[in-house]
XYZ file of C-alpha atoms in Angstrom:
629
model
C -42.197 -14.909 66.236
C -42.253 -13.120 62.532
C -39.096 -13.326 60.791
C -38.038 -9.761 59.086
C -34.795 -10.716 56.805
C -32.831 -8.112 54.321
C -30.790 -8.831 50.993
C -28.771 -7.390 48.728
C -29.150 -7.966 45.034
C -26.111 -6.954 42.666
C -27.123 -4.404 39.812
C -24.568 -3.093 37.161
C -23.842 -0.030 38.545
C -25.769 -0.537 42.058
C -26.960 -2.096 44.796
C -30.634 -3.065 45.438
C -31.683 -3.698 48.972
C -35.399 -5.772 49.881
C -36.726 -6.005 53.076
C -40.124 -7.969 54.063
C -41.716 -5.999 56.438
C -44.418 -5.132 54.483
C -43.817 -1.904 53.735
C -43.002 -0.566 50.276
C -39.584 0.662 48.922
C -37.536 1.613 46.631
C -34.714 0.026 44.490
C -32.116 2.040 43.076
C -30.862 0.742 39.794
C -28.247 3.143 38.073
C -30.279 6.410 38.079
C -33.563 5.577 38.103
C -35.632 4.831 40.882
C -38.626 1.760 41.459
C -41.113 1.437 43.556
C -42.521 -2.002 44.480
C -44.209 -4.121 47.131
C -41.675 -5.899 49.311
C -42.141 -9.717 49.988
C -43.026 -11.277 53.170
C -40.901 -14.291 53.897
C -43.873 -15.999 56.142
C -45.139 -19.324 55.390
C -43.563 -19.418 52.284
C -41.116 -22.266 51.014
C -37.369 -21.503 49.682
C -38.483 -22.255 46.242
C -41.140 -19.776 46.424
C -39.024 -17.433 47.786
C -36.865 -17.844 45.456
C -39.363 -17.275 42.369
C -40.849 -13.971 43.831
C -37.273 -12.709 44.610
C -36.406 -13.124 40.612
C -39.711 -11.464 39.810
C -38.237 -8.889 41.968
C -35.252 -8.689 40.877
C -36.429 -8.730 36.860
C -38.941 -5.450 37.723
C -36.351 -3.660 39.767
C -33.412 -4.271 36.636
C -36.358 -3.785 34.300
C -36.767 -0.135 34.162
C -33.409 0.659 34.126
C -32.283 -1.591 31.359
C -35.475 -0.063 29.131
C -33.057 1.975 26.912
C -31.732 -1.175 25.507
C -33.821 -3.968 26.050
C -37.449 -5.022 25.669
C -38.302 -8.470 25.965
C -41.014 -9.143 23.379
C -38.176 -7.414 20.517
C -35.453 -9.606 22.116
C -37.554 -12.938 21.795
C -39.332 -12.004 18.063
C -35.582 -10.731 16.617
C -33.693 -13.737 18.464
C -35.144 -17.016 17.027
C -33.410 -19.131 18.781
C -34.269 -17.188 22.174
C -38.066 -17.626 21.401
C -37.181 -21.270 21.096
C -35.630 -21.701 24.148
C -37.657 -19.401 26.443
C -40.606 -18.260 25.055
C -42.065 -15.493 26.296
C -40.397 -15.947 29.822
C -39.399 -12.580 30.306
C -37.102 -13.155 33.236
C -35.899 -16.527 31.565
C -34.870 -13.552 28.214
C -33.700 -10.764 30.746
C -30.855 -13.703 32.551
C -29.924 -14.525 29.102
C -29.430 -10.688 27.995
C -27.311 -9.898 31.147
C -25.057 -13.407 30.806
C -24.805 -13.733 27.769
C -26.486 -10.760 25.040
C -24.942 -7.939 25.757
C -21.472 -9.668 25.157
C -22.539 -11.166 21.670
C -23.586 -7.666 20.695
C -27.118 -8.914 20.411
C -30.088 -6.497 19.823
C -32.835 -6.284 22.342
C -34.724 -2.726 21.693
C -35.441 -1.227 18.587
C -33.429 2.181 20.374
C -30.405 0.493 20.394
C -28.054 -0.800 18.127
C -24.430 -1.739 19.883
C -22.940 -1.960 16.295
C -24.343 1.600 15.452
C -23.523 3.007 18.657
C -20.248 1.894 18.370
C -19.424 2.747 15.046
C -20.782 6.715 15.709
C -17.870 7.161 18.064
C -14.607 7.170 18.328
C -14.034 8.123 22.181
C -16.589 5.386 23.078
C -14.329 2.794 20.584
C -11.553 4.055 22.281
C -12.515 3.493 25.828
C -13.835 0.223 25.011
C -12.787 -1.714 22.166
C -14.577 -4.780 21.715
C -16.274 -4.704 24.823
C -19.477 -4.901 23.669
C -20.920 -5.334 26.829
C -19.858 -1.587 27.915
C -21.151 0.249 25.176
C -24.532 -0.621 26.669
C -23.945 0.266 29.991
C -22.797 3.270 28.519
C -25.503 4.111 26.661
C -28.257 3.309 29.742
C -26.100 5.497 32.403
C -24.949 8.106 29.991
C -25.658 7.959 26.175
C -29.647 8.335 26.630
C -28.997 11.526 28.708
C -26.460 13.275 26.670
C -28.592 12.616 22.888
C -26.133 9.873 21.407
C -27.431 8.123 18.608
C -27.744 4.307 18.986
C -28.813 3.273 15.359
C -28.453 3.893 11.827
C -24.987 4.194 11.590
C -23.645 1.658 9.227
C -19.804 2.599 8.801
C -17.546 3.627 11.274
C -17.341 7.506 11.917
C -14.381 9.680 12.792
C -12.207 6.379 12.600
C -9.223 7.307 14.682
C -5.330 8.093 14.126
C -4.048 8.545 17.518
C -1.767 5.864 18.844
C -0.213 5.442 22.360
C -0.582 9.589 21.832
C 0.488 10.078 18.544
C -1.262 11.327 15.602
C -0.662 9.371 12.388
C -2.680 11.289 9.801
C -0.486 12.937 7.716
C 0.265 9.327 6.909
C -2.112 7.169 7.642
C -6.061 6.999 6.592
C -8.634 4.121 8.011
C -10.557 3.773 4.803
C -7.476 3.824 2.757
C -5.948 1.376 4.722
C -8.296 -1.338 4.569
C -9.244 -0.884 0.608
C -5.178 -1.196 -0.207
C -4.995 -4.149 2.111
C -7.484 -5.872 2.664
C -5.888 -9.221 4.377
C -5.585 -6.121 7.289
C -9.465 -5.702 7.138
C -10.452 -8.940 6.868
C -8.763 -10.362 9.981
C -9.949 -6.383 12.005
C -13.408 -5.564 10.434
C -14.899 -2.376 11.667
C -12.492 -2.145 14.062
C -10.092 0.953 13.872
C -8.343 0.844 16.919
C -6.718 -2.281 15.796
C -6.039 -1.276 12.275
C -4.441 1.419 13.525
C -2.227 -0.494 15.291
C -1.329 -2.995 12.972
C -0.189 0.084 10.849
C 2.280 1.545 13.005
C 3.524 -1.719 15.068
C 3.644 -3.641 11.505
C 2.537 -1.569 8.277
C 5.055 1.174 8.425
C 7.935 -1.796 8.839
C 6.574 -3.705 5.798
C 5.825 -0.235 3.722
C 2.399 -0.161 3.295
C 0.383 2.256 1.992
C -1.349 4.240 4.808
C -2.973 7.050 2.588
C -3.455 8.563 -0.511
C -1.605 11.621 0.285
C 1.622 9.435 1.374
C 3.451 7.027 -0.720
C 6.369 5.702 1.350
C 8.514 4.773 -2.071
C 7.989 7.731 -3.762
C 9.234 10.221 -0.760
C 12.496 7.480 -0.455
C 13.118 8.021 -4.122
C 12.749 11.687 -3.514
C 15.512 12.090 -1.318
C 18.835 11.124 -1.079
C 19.517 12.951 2.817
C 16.879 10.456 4.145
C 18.143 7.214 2.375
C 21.512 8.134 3.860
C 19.796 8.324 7.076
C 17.678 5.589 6.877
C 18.697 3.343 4.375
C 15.413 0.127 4.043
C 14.548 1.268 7.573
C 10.936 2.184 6.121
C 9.201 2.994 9.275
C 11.567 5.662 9.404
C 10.596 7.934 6.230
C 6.929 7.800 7.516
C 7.992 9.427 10.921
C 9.867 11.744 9.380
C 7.299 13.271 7.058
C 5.254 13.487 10.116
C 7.632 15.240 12.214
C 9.800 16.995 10.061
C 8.832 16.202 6.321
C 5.140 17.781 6.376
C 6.330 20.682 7.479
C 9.327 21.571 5.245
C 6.971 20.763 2.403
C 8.472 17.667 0.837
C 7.381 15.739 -1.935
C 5.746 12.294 -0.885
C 3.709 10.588 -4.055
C 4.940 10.391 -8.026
C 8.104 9.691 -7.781
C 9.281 6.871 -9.333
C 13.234 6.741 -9.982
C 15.828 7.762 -7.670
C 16.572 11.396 -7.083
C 20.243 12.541 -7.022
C 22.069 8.856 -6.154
C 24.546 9.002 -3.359
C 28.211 8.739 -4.337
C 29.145 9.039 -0.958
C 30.236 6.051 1.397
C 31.829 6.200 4.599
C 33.008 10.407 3.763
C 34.393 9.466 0.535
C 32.993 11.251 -2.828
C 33.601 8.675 -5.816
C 31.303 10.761 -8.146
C 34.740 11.311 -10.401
C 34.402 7.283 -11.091
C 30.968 6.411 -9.934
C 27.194 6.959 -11.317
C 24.840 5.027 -10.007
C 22.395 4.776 -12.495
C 25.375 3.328 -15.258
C 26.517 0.824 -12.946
C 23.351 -1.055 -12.495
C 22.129 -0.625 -16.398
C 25.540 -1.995 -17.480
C 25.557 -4.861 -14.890
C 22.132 -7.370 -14.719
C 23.201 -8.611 -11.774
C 23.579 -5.248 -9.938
C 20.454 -4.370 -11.491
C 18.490 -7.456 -10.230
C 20.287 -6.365 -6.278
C 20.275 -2.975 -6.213
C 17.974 -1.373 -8.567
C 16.218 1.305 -6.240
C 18.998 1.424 -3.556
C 21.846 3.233 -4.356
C 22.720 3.100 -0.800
C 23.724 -0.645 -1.265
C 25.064 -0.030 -4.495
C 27.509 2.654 -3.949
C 29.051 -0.148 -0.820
C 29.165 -2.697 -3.548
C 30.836 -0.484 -5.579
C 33.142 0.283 -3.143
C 33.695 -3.201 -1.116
C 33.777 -5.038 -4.410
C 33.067 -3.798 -8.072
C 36.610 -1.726 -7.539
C 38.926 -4.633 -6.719
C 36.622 -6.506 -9.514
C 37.191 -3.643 -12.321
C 33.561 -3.114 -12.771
C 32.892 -0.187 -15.189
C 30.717 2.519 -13.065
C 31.190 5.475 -14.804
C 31.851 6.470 -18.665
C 34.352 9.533 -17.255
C 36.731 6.097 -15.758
C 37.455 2.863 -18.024
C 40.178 0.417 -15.642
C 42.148 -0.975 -18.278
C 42.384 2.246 -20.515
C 44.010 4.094 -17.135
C 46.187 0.943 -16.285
C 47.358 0.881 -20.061
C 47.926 4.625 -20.250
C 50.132 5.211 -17.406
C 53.451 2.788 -17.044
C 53.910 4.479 -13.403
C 50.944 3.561 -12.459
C 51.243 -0.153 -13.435
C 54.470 0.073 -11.469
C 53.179 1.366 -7.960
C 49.589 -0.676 -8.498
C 50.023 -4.041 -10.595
C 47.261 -5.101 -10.238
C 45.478 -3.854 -7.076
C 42.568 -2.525 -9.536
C 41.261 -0.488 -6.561
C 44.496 1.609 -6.356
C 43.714 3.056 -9.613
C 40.174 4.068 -8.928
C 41.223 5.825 -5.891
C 44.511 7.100 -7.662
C 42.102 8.968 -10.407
C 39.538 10.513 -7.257
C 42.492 11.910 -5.753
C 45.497 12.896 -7.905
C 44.205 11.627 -11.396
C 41.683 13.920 -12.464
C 43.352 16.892 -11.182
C 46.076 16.258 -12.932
C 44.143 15.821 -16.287
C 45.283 12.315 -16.895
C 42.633 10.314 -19.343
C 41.000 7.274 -18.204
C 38.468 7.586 -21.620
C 40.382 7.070 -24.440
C 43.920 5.344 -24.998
C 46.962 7.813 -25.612
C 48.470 7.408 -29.088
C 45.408 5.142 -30.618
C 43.866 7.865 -32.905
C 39.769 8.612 -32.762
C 38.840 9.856 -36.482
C 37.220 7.396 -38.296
C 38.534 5.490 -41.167
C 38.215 7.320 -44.263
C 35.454 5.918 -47.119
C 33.545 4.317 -44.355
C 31.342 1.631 -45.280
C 27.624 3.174 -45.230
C 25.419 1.721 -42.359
C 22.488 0.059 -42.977
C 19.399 1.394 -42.458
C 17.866 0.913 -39.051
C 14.459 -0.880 -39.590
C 11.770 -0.032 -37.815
C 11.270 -0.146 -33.975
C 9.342 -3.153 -32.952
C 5.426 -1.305 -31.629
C 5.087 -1.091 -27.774
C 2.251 -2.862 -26.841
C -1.063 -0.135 -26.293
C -2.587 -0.867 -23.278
C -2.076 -2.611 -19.713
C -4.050 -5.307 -20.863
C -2.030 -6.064 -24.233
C 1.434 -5.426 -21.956
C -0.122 -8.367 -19.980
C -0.469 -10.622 -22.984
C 3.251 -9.789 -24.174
C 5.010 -10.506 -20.975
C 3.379 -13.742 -20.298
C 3.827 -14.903 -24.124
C 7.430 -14.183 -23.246
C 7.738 -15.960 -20.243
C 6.007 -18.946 -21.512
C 8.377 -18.982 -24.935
C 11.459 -18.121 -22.830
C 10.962 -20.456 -19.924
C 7.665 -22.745 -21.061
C 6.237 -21.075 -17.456
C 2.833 -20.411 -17.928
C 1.638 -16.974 -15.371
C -2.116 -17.018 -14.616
C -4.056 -13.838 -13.375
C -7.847 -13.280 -12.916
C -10.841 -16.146 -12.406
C -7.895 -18.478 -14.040
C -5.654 -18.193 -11.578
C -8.146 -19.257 -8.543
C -8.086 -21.613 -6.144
C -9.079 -23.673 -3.420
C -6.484 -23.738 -0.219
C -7.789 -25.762 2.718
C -11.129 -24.429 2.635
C -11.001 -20.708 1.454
C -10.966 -19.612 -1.949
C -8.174 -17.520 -3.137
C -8.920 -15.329 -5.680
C -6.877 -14.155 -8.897
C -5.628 -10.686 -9.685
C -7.939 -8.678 -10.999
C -6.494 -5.048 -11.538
C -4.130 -4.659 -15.129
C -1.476 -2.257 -13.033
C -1.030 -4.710 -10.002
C -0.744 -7.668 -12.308
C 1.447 -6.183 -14.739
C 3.691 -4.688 -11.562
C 4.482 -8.653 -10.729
C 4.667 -10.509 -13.734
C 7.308 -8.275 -14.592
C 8.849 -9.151 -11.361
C 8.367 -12.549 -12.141
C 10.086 -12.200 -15.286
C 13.389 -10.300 -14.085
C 13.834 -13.259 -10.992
C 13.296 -16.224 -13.736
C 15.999 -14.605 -15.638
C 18.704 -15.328 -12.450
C 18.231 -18.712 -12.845
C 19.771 -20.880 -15.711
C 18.369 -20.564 -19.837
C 16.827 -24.015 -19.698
C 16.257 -24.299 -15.398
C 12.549 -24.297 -15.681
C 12.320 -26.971 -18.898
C 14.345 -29.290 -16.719
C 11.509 -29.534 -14.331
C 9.102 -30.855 -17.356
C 10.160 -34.685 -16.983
C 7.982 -34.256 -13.844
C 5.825 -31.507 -13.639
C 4.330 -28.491 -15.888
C 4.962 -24.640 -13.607
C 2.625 -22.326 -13.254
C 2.597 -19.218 -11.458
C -0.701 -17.701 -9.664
C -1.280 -14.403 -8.888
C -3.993 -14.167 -6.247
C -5.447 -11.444 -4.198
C -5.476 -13.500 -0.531
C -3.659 -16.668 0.748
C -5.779 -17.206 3.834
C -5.731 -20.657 5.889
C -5.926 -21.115 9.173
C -6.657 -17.356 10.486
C -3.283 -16.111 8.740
C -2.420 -14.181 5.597
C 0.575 -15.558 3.321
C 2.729 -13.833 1.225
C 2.704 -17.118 -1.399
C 2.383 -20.473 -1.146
C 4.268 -23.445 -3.163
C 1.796 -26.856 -3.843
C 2.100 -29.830 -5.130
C -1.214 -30.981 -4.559
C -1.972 -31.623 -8.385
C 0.712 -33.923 -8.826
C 2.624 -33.204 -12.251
C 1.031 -29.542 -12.720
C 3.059 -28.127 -9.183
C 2.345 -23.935 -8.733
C 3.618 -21.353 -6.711
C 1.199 -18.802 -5.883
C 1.477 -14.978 -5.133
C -0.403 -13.056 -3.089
C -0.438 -9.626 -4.516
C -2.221 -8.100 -1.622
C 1.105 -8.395 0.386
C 4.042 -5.253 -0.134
C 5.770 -5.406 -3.427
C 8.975 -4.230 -1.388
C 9.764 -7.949 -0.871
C 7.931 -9.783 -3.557
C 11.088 -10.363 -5.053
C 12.328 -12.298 -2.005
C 8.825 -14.096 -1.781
C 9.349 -15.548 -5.296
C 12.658 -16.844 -4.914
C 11.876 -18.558 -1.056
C 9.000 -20.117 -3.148
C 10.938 -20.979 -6.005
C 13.325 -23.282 -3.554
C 10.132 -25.268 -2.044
C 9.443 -26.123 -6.147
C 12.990 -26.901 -6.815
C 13.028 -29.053 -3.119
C 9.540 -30.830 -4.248
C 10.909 -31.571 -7.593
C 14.262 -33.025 -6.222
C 12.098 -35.402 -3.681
C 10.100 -36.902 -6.848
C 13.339 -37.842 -8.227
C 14.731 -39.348 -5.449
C 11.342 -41.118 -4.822
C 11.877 -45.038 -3.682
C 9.256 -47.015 -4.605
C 9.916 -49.752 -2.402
C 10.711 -47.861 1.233
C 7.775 -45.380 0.002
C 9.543 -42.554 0.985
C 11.490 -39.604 -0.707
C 15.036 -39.973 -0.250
C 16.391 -35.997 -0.836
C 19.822 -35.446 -0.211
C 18.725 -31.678 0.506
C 18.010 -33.615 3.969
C 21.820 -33.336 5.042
C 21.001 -29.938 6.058
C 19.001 -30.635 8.920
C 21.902 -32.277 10.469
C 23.213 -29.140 10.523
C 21.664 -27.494 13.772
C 23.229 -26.733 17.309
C 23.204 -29.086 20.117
C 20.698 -26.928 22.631
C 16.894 -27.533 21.919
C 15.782 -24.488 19.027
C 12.624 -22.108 20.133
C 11.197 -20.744 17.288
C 9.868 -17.488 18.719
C 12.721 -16.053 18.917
C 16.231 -14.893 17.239
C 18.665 -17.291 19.196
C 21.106 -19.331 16.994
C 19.766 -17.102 14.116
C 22.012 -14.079 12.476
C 20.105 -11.632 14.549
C 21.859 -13.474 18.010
C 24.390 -10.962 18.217
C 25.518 -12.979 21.617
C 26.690 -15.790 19.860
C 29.727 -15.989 17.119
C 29.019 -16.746 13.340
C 29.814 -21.006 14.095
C 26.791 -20.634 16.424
C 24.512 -18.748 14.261
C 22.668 -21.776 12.733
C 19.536 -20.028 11.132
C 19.158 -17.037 8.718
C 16.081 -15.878 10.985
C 13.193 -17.385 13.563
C 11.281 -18.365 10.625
C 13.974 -20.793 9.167
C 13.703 -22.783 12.430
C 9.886 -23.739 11.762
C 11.078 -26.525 9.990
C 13.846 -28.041 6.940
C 12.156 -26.586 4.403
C 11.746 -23.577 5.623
C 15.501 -22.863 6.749
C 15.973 -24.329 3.105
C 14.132 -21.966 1.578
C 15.450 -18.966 3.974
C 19.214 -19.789 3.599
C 18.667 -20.019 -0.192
C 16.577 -16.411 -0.222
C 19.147 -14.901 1.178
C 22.196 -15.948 -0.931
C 20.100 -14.788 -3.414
C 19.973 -11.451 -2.482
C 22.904 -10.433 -0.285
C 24.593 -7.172 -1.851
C 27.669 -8.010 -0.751
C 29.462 -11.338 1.773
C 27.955 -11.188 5.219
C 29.990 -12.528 8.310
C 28.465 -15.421 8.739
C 29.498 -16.414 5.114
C 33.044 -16.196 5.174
C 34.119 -20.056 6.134
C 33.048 -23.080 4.680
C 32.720 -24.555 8.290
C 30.032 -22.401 9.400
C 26.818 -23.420 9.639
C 25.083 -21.413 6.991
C 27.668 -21.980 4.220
C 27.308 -25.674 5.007
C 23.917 -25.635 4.480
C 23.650 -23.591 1.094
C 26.662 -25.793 0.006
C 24.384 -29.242 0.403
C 21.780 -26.885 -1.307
C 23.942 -25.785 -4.254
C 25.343 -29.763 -4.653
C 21.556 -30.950 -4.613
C 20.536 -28.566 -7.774
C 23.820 -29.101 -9.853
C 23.143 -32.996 -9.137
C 19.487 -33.069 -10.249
C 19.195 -29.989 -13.024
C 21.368 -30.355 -16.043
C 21.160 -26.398 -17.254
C 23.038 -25.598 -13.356
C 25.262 -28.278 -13.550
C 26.359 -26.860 -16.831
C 27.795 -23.443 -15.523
C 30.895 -23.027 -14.304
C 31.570 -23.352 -10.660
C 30.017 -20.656 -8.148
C 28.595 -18.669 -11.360
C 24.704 -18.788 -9.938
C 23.119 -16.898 -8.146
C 22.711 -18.445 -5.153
C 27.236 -19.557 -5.220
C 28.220 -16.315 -5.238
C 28.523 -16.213 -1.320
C 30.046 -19.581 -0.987
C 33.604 -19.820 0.225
């Protein structure tokens, strides 16, 4: 009795059914339809079966897989194809299905899945990186409508719609990935991501999204939205989009504060407070604040009052003290009494907090002539010679040496980081440089000399290990230890980068003078500070025991953030940054017995002990003591 049998072959988009009667049929494959000769199953083996079923099953897929591939072009542009299979066309068409399409491989000279993709937008946004779609796409609907599958080299229409919101008034593809290019390098051609490293992470960090829209500038612009948002940067782009655009706002060139608050917490101190004097007449302020009068105007009022700091020329302290004897009686001296005294009774009642009453203001008669002022010193011409002049002064005033350019490049793991090349961005941070060396002791950086040269890099990428760095501190070289920069990073916190870099060079140079020579291992007492930790086990993912674990009181947060608890050093480094930098005494700094102070106390002993210039300032007059209890 003859055998009659039926199967059903799996095609993309259809189903393909053979029968062996004899008779011919047809196999539908996506929209296209093949005719063939069915097989008969009698007298032949499995294996035969099994070959003429393929053949089959390559002729039926054949036709409609002819918009994007063609064996001959697959095996001549796929060398290592026509290695392994020849000219087996079946053998090529198993290896296109499995494995081609996914790899983005090119198998017909009418289709290119990196051109196709790149000509649209709705097909990148359906599909992403599925490579494998964009051809299906193109056989069951591209060929139809008149898409074009090659010849487009650079992405078109690059998208600014995310989770249904458009960010171009802010943000521009191109622009994005020629300002930052550690974004484009880990998301080439590939928009949707971009995008979305913009607004989940670009916005936070203040990147520059466009040309059109320069987050600093429109900050500086306006004092409402600093009071609103304060270093909340993501912020100030959403409002130009939503509000900002539309009222017509100013969002590039401006480079200095507009209009410093004098506000804080309803209060006007304008009558004894201007911004602007307060951090030109203190370095310190100037170093903390400069570019957030937000901050400023708190300090001013949490601490420069009830420390007499000068913030105005209309108010002088001691001259108001010294002119009013009632004053001195109801104050002593509560110095913040008198501030507040002048805002709200003082002024109105004309009393003078300038100039002392009874000491007369005409000058001396016959006064001796002054002498001539000689002539002002000649600002340096260009970028370039600004360059030369601020790294001659670092080097004289700190015998630092600051490399930019081919001079600055090197080799980390196996990627080469390359120097600064552009005058403005390397002027930008070696003048950065130069106001953070100045917080540290005259003399800090010679002290280092007895064991290493320093050098600082400015680079253009710190790449290892599928990451970008903001700066890296190595030792590698022995006595010639470097911290490097990577200027591709924001500027916004290049200032803090410095400084967390700066306290893996003072840690390296403390463990070569505590090196033992006979255990063969580096003795640091900076150490002690890992024995500060809490008893639980510490994930690093995430903000527990940190100062962001608002469950947990101030003698339970252990870490200054999740990156601290990747190891010592780093919580080192982090609990040093941040003394460096806090505006004003943070909870978790008030008693010696919690854990932070603990731990920037071991730090503090550690660089009095092993740098003479710190250990000759008074006590808790650095800038990292100024926290400690």
């Amino acid at each position: 009795m003859r055998k009659t049998w039926r199967r059903q072959l799996a095609l993309g988009l259809a189903v393909v059914t053979i029968w062996t009667g004899g008779n011919a049929e047809h196999f539908y494959a996506g929209q296209k339809d093949c005719e063939t000769t069915a097989i008969s199953t009698e007298r032949l083996t499995d294996t035969e079966q099994k070959i003429n079923l393929d053949k089959v099953n390559y002729q039926v897929k054949k036709s409609a897989y002819a918009p994007v591939f063609d064996a001959s072009y697959y095996a001549k542009n796929n060398k290592d194809l026509k290695i392994a299979f020849g000219n087996d066309e079946n053998a090529l068409f198993q290896h296109f299905l499995n494995y081609g399409m996914s790899e983005g491989r090119q198998a017909s000279a009418e289709f290119n899945v990196k051109s196709y993709r790149n000509a649209y937008a709705d097909l990148r946004q359906a599909f992403g990186n599925d490579l494998k779609s964009y051809y299906l796409h193109y056989m069951n609907y591209g060929k139809r409508e008149g898409r074009k599958a090659t010849g487009v080299t650079t992405l078109q229409n690059p998208v600014t719609v995310y989770n249904g919101v458009n960010y171009s008034s802010v943000y521009n593809y191109n622009y994005y990935i020629s300002r930052n290019p550690d974004v484009a390098r880990v998301f080439p051609d590939d928009d949707i991501s971009t995008l979305a490293h913009f607004v989940n992470y670009g916005m936070t960090e203040g990147r520059r999204g466009a040309q059109n829209f320069d987050v600093a500038s429109y900050r500086n612009a306006y004092a409402d939205l600093r009071q609103a948002f304060g270093n909340d940067w993501k912020s100030y782009y959403l409002h130009y989009m939503n509000c900002g655009k539309r009222e017509g706002r100013k969002t590039t060139g401006v480079t200095l504060l507009q209009n410093p608050v004098t506000t804080y917490n309803g209060k006007d101190y304008a009558a004894v407070y201007n911004y602007d004097y307060y951090i030109s007449k203190y370095s310190d302020l100037k170093k903390a604040f400069a570019g957030d009068d937000s901050a400023a105007i708190r300090h001013f009022v949490e601490c420069g009052m009830a420390e007499g700091r000068q913030a105005s020329t209309d108010f002088v302290l001691g001259v108001y003290k010294s002119n009013y004897s009632d004053l001195r009686s109801a104050f002593g001296n509560d110095n913040k009494s008198y501030y507040l005294h002048y805002i709200d009774c003082g002024k109105k009642e004309g009393r003078n907090a300038v100039t002392k009453i009874g000491i007369p203001t005409k000058p001396e008669p016959n006064p001796e002539p002054s002498p001539a002022p000689g002539p002002e010193p000649e600002e340096p011409a260009t970028t370039e010679d600004k360059i030369k002049a601020k790294v001659a002064k670092i080097s004289n005033d700190y015998g630092v040496t600051v490399l930019a350019g081919d001079s600055a490049g090197f080799y980390w793991t196996d990627t080469y980081c390359s120097g600064e090349t552009d005058p403005e961005t390397t002027l930008t941070w070696i003048t950065m440089v130069d106001e953070q060396m100045a917080r540290y002791p005259k003399g800090f950086f010679t002290d280092m000399q007895d064991i290493t040269t320093v050098t600082i890099k400015l680079v253009h990428n710190l790449d290892a290990g599928g990451g970008s760095f903001a700066g890296v501190t190595s030792r590698e070289y022995g006595d010639q230890m470097f911290i490097a920069l990577n200027t591709s990073q924001s500027f916004l916190l290049s200032d803090r980068t410095f400084n967390h870099e700066m306290m893996h060079l003072i840690e390296y140079y403390i463990e070569a003078k505590s090196w033992n020579a006979s255990t063969q291992q580096y003795e640091s007492p900076l150490k002690a500070t890992e024995a500060i930790k809490p008893d639980a086990e510490v994930n690093s993912t995430n903000n527990d025991y940190t100062t962001s674990d608002y469950n947990r009181g101030c003698e339970e947060q252990y870490y200054i953030s999740a990156y601290a608890k990747t190891n010592g050093r780093e919580d080192r480094a982090e609990t040093f940054t941040d003394y460096m930098f806090r505006a004003y005494k943070k909870d978790y700094m008030i008693r010696a017995d919690y854990p932070i102070p603990k731990k920037q106390q071991i730090i503090a002993d550690c660089i009095r002990q092993y740098f003479p210039s710190a250990a000759s300032q008074p006590a808790g007059s650095l800038s990292w003591e100024k926290w400690l209890p």
